[in-house]
Amino acid sequence: MTLSIDIDDASGVAPFEQLRARVAELARSGALPVGYRLPTVRGLADDLGLAPNTVAKAYRALEADGVIETRGRNGTFVAAAADAAARELARAAAAFAERAHRLGADPEAAGAAVRDALRAVHGTGS
């Protein structure tokens, strides 16, 4: 399996974000299976024509999101992203619910705030 990622220099999206988003998408879809060993930072930077710091920044963001995991000298691997993402989403929802409660928001108002925020992020009318 080869990691196929294209970076669009003409895009208004930063290269590290393009890389982060593409690896996350490939991991979520299963195109990069759990346990797949990712190229080294330097190797991927060379392949993509990016600075190593750009790739390292994307890898750090992916690791913080639970999409990948670094195993020291053994390398960087695709983690069980679905499980990690679900856990992180649950933690974020719990933190929001607790904050909304402390602010005195009723469940309807809190739900409306979430729906508005999701529409703003996803750009949808739903």
CSV table of C-alpha atoms in Angstrom, one decimal:
chain,number,residue,atom,x,y,z
A,1,MET,CA,0.0,0.0,0.0
A,2,THR,CA,1.3,3.4,-0.9
A,3,LEU,CA,0.3,6.6,0.8
A,4,SER,CA,-1.1,8.8,-2.0
A,5,ILE,CA,-1.5,12.5,-1.0
A,6,ASP,CA,-1.6,15.5,-3.2
A,7,ILE,CA,-0.9,19.0,-1.8
A,8,ASP,CA,-2.4,21.8,-3.7
A,9,ASP,CA,-0.1,24.8,-3.6
A,10,ALA,CA,-2.8,27.0,-5.0
A,11,SER,CA,-5.3,26.1,-2.3
A,12,GLY,CA,-6.0,28.6,0.4
A,13,VAL,CA,-5.6,25.8,2.9
A,14,ALA,CA,-2.3,25.5,4.6
A,15,PRO,CA,-0.2,22.4,3.5
A,16,PHE,CA,-0.1,20.9,7.0
A,17,GLU,CA,-3.9,21.1,7.2
A,18,GLN,CA,-4.3,19.5,3.8
A,19,LEU,CA,-2.1,16.7,4.9
A,20,ARG,CA,-3.8,16.4,8.3
A,21,ALA,CA,-7.2,16.3,6.7
A,22,ARG,CA,-6.3,13.7,4.0
A,23,VAL,CA,-4.6,11.3,6.4
A,24,ALA,CA,-7.6,11.6,8.8
A,25,GLU,CA,-10.0,11.0,5.9
A,26,LEU,CA,-8.0,7.9,4.7
A,27,ALA,CA,-7.9,6.5,8.2
A,28,ARG,CA,-11.6,7.1,8.8
A,29,SER,CA,-12.6,5.5,5.5
A,30,GLY,CA,-10.4,2.4,6.2
A,31,ALA,CA,-8.2,3.1,3.1
A,32,LEU,CA,-5.4,3.4,5.7
A,33,PRO,CA,-6.1,0.4,8.0
A,34,VAL,CA,-5.5,0.4,11.7
A,35,GLY,CA,-1.8,-0.5,12.3
A,36,TYR,CA,-0.6,0.9,8.9
A,37,ARG,CA,2.9,2.3,9.3
A,38,LEU,CA,3.1,5.8,8.1
A,39,PRO,CA,6.3,7.2,6.4
A,40,THR,CA,8.8,9.0,8.6
A,41,VAL,CA,8.4,12.7,8.8
A,42,ARG,CA,11.5,13.3,6.7
A,43,GLY,CA,10.5,10.6,4.2
A,44,LEU,CA,7.0,12.0,3.7
A,45,ALA,CA,8.3,15.6,3.5
A,46,ASP,CA,10.7,14.5,0.7
A,47,ASP,CA,7.9,12.7,-1.1
A,48,LEU,CA,5.5,15.6,-0.9
A,49,GLY,CA,8.1,18.4,-1.4
A,50,LEU,CA,7.2,19.9,2.0
A,51,ALA,CA,9.4,21.0,4.9
A,52,PRO,CA,9.8,18.4,7.6
A,53,ASN,CA,8.3,20.8,10.2
A,54,THR,CA,5.1,21.0,8.1
A,55,VAL,CA,4.7,17.2,8.1
A,56,ALA,CA,5.7,17.1,11.8
A,57,LYS,CA,3.0,19.6,12.6
A,58,ALA,CA,0.4,17.6,10.7
A,59,TYR,CA,1.5,14.4,12.5
A,60,ARG,CA,1.2,16.1,15.9
A,61,ALA,CA,-2.3,17.3,15.1
A,62,LEU,CA,-3.3,13.8,14.0
A,63,GLU,CA,-1.8,12.3,17.1
A,64,ALA,CA,-3.7,14.8,19.3
A,65,ASP,CA,-6.9,13.8,17.5
A,66,GLY,CA,-6.2,10.1,18.1
A,67,VAL,CA,-5.9,9.3,14.4
A,68,ILE,CA,-2.3,8.2,14.6
A,69,GLU,CA,0.0,7.0,17.3
A,70,THR,CA,3.8,7.2,17.6
A,71,ARG,CA,5.6,4.2,19.0
A,72,GLY,CA,9.0,5.7,19.6
A,73,ARG,CA,11.7,4.4,17.3
A,74,ASN,CA,9.2,1.8,15.9
A,75,GLY,CA,7.4,4.5,13.9
A,76,THR,CA,4.1,6.2,13.5
A,77,PHE,CA,1.0,4.1,12.9
A,78,VAL,CA,-2.7,4.6,12.2
A,79,ALA,CA,-4.6,4.2,15.4
A,80,ALA,CA,-8.1,2.9,16.0
A,81,ALA,CA,-9.3,6.3,14.9
A,82,ALA,CA,-13.0,5.6,15.1
A,83,ASP,CA,-12.8,4.6,18.8
A,84,ALA,CA,-10.5,7.5,19.6
A,85,ALA,CA,-12.7,10.0,17.7
A,86,ALA,CA,-15.9,8.7,19.5
A,87,ARG,CA,-14.2,9.0,22.9
A,88,GLU,CA,-13.0,12.5,22.1
A,89,LEU,CA,-16.4,13.5,20.9
A,90,ALA,CA,-18.0,12.1,24.0
A,91,ARG,CA,-15.5,14.1,26.2
A,92,ALA,CA,-16.2,17.3,24.3
A,93,ALA,CA,-20.0,16.8,24.5
A,94,ALA,CA,-19.8,16.1,28.3
A,95,ALA,CA,-17.6,19.3,28.8
A,96,PHE,CA,-20.1,21.3,26.8
A,97,ALA,CA,-23.1,19.9,28.6
A,98,GLU,CA,-21.4,20.7,32.0
A,99,ARG,CA,-20.6,24.2,30.9
A,100,ALA,CA,-24.1,24.8,29.5
A,101,HIS,CA,-25.5,23.6,32.8
A,102,ARG,CA,-23.3,26.0,34.8
A,103,LEU,CA,-24.4,28.8,32.6
A,104,GLY,CA,-28.0,28.0,33.4
A,105,ALA,CA,-28.9,27.1,29.8
A,106,ASP,CA,-31.8,24.7,29.5
A,107,PRO,CA,-31.4,21.6,27.3
A,108,GLU,CA,-33.3,23.2,24.4
A,109,ALA,CA,-31.1,26.3,24.4
A,110,ALA,CA,-27.9,24.2,24.6
A,111,GLY,CA,-29.1,22.0,21.8
A,112,ALA,CA,-29.8,25.0,19.6
A,113,ALA,CA,-26.4,26.4,20.3
A,114,VAL,CA,-24.8,23.1,19.2
A,115,ARG,CA,-26.9,22.9,16.0
A,116,ASP,CA,-26.0,26.5,15.2
A,117,ALA,CA,-22.3,25.8,15.7
A,118,LEU,CA,-22.4,22.6,13.6
A,119,ARG,CA,-24.2,24.5,10.8
A,120,ALA,CA,-21.5,27.2,10.9
A,121,VAL,CA,-18.7,24.7,10.8
A,122,HIS,CA,-20.2,22.4,8.2
A,123,GLY,CA,-21.9,25.1,6.2
A,124,THR,CA,-25.2,23.2,6.0
A,125,GLY,CA,-28.8,24.2,6.5
A,126,SER,CA,-29.6,21.2,8.7
